[in-house]
């Protein structure tokens, strides 16, 4: 009787332990599903999504699906899969379907006909609540260095722009209204329909279209007024100053809560000098010199405290022979800010080692004490007027002035210049607070500091000595077995 009772107790104890183990597993899995926590231990946090992407995904009102039509053996297939997996973890309303065109032939053909796709290597983003779609080519996801190809080696990836491209595509699907940006023409400005490598703005025009922004051209000679659908006016690189009538049109546009992005090059008049001074900004008749590569570029990482520059804290922006853009009354120093005066914020400036070169054609530039102004010298400012802390809905006027227009030309972007300063400025002017802005991920590289002699010894040890040792060990084992 005691033995049976003892066995029953042991059996009950085993069953209880099993039940507790099952319950613990169920509770753990439930908590893991409802409260997912993921850790990334990679040194460069290559696939970690930015706060901007998390914020955008948290505001998804409907479901968004990504359909990846890509060969599994493609060089970017693994990167695409790992990155999109982070999107799935970040939002329950985001899902992914993978279609290999060589294995899922029927599905690939169906997608090709449905979305009019020229071929594989495409990621389709689809918002199911409004039936909007956005196609992204895999060629947009990375930039490469092709210099090693000349010496018979493989190309190397310079940057991975997956999050930037994917999040921009999703944002274009969920954005309610597509804003319109007009680029002024007729005075030698850079044009968005100019595909030339040096002066054209076609690449920045395509970039805006991919970001769900209408980019159009405006000539005041043909239409002497600002269109009503103009959300932002861009003036990029005037070669001839505006006429008095055109300048008056721009002035009235600003007075009526307009938004303007002006990029003015060194040594050229704009015709807007008086208007700018009334807004607290003065264009310098100089050239800003500082940290440079060839004497023409100005490398800037000295940014002000502003929404435009907040995402750029760890980035360097390159300008080409910029002019100074000087606030006439720095923000915070006016005694009557409450009277709705223009508030000017410095966006970027040269370092303290830079200076304002008054002889802007002097080459190489040289600092002349008493003539040139020592740094830091501002090269870009933001102006706002009308956004008062009162219970009155007033649309503020916003203005961004940059002392260079070539830093987003086709040639600059092809040379690796970042368009982020320009894009961030437009987003602020458009009040696109949720528009994602990102820094491309740079693949980590392991560099070996080794001289030629050590390299030769490494080659000999790897190619000759180590294989010889393995062969000798095998021969010794074979002889021992024979004995």
PDB file of N, CA and C in Angstrom, residues 106 113 185 256 270 298 328 349 369 424 436 439-440 458:
ATOM      1  N   UNK A 106       5.605  30.954 -62.041  1.00  0.00           N
ATOM      2  CA  UNK A 106       4.226  31.387 -62.272  1.00  0.00           C
ATOM      3  C   UNK A 106       3.922  32.671 -61.501  1.00  0.00           C
ATOM      4  N   UNK A 113       3.262  40.949 -64.966  1.00  0.00           N
ATOM      5  CA  UNK A 113       2.139  41.455 -65.745  1.00  0.00           C
ATOM      6  C   UNK A 113       1.290  42.431 -64.939  1.00  0.00           C
ATOM      7  N   UNK A 185      13.392  78.925 -63.228  1.00  0.00           N
ATOM      8  CA  UNK A 185      14.250  78.823 -64.409  1.00  0.00           C
ATOM      9  C   UNK A 185      14.207  80.150 -65.167  1.00  0.00           C
ATOM     10  N   UNK A 256       3.272  86.462 -47.984  1.00  0.00           N
ATOM     11  CA  UNK A 256       2.012  85.722 -47.867  1.00  0.00           C
ATOM     12  C   UNK A 256       2.260  84.277 -47.436  1.00  0.00           C
ATOM     13  N   UNK A 270      21.804  88.121 -56.926  1.00  0.00           N
ATOM     14  CA  UNK A 270      20.537  87.414 -57.066  1.00  0.00           C
ATOM     15  C   UNK A 270      19.375  88.342 -57.383  1.00  0.00           C
ATOM     16  N   UNK A 298      34.423  72.777 -49.247  1.00  0.00           N
ATOM     17  CA  UNK A 298      34.379  73.114 -47.829  1.00  0.00           C
ATOM     18  C   UNK A 298      33.669  71.980 -47.110  1.00  0.00           C
ATOM     19  N   UNK A 328      21.731  88.959 -39.797  1.00  0.00           N
ATOM     20  CA  UNK A 328      21.890  90.333 -39.338  1.00  0.00           C
ATOM     21  C   UNK A 328      21.563  90.466 -37.857  1.00  0.00           C
ATOM     22  N   UNK A 349      28.225  76.023 -40.550  1.00  0.00           N
ATOM     23  CA  UNK A 349      29.291  77.022 -40.602  1.00  0.00           C
ATOM     24  C   UNK A 349      30.628  76.318 -40.713  1.00  0.00           C
ATOM     25  N   UNK A 369      44.953  89.124 -42.230  1.00  0.00           N
ATOM     26  CA  UNK A 369      44.438  89.732 -41.008  1.00  0.00           C
ATOM     27  C   UNK A 369      44.017  91.170 -41.276  1.00  0.00           C
ATOM     28  N   UNK A 424      16.614  67.520 -46.223  1.00  0.00           N
ATOM     29  CA  UNK A 424      16.127  67.926 -44.902  1.00  0.00           C
ATOM     30  C   UNK A 424      15.567  69.340 -44.927  1.00  0.00           C
ATOM     31  N   UNK A 436      11.053  60.397 -43.397  1.00  0.00           N
ATOM     32  CA  UNK A 436      12.274  59.771 -42.893  1.00  0.00           C
ATOM     33  C   UNK A 436      13.513  60.304 -43.595  1.00  0.00           C
ATOM     34  N   UNK A 439      21.039  58.093 -42.702  1.00  0.00           N
ATOM     35  CA  UNK A 439      22.439  58.030 -43.089  1.00  0.00           C
ATOM     36  C   UNK A 439      22.686  56.637 -43.668  1.00  0.00           C
ATOM     37  N   UNK A 440      23.247  56.514 -44.874  1.00  0.00           N
ATOM     38  CA  UNK A 440      23.528  55.188 -45.434  1.00  0.00           C
ATOM     39  C   UNK A 440      24.440  54.378 -44.514  1.00  0.00           C
ATOM     40  N   UNK A 458      53.814  36.064 -44.630  1.00  0.00           N
ATOM     41  CA  UNK A 458      52.446  35.552 -44.481  1.00  0.00           C
ATOM     42  C   UNK A 458      52.053  34.727 -45.694  1.00  0.00           C
TER      43      UNK A 458
END
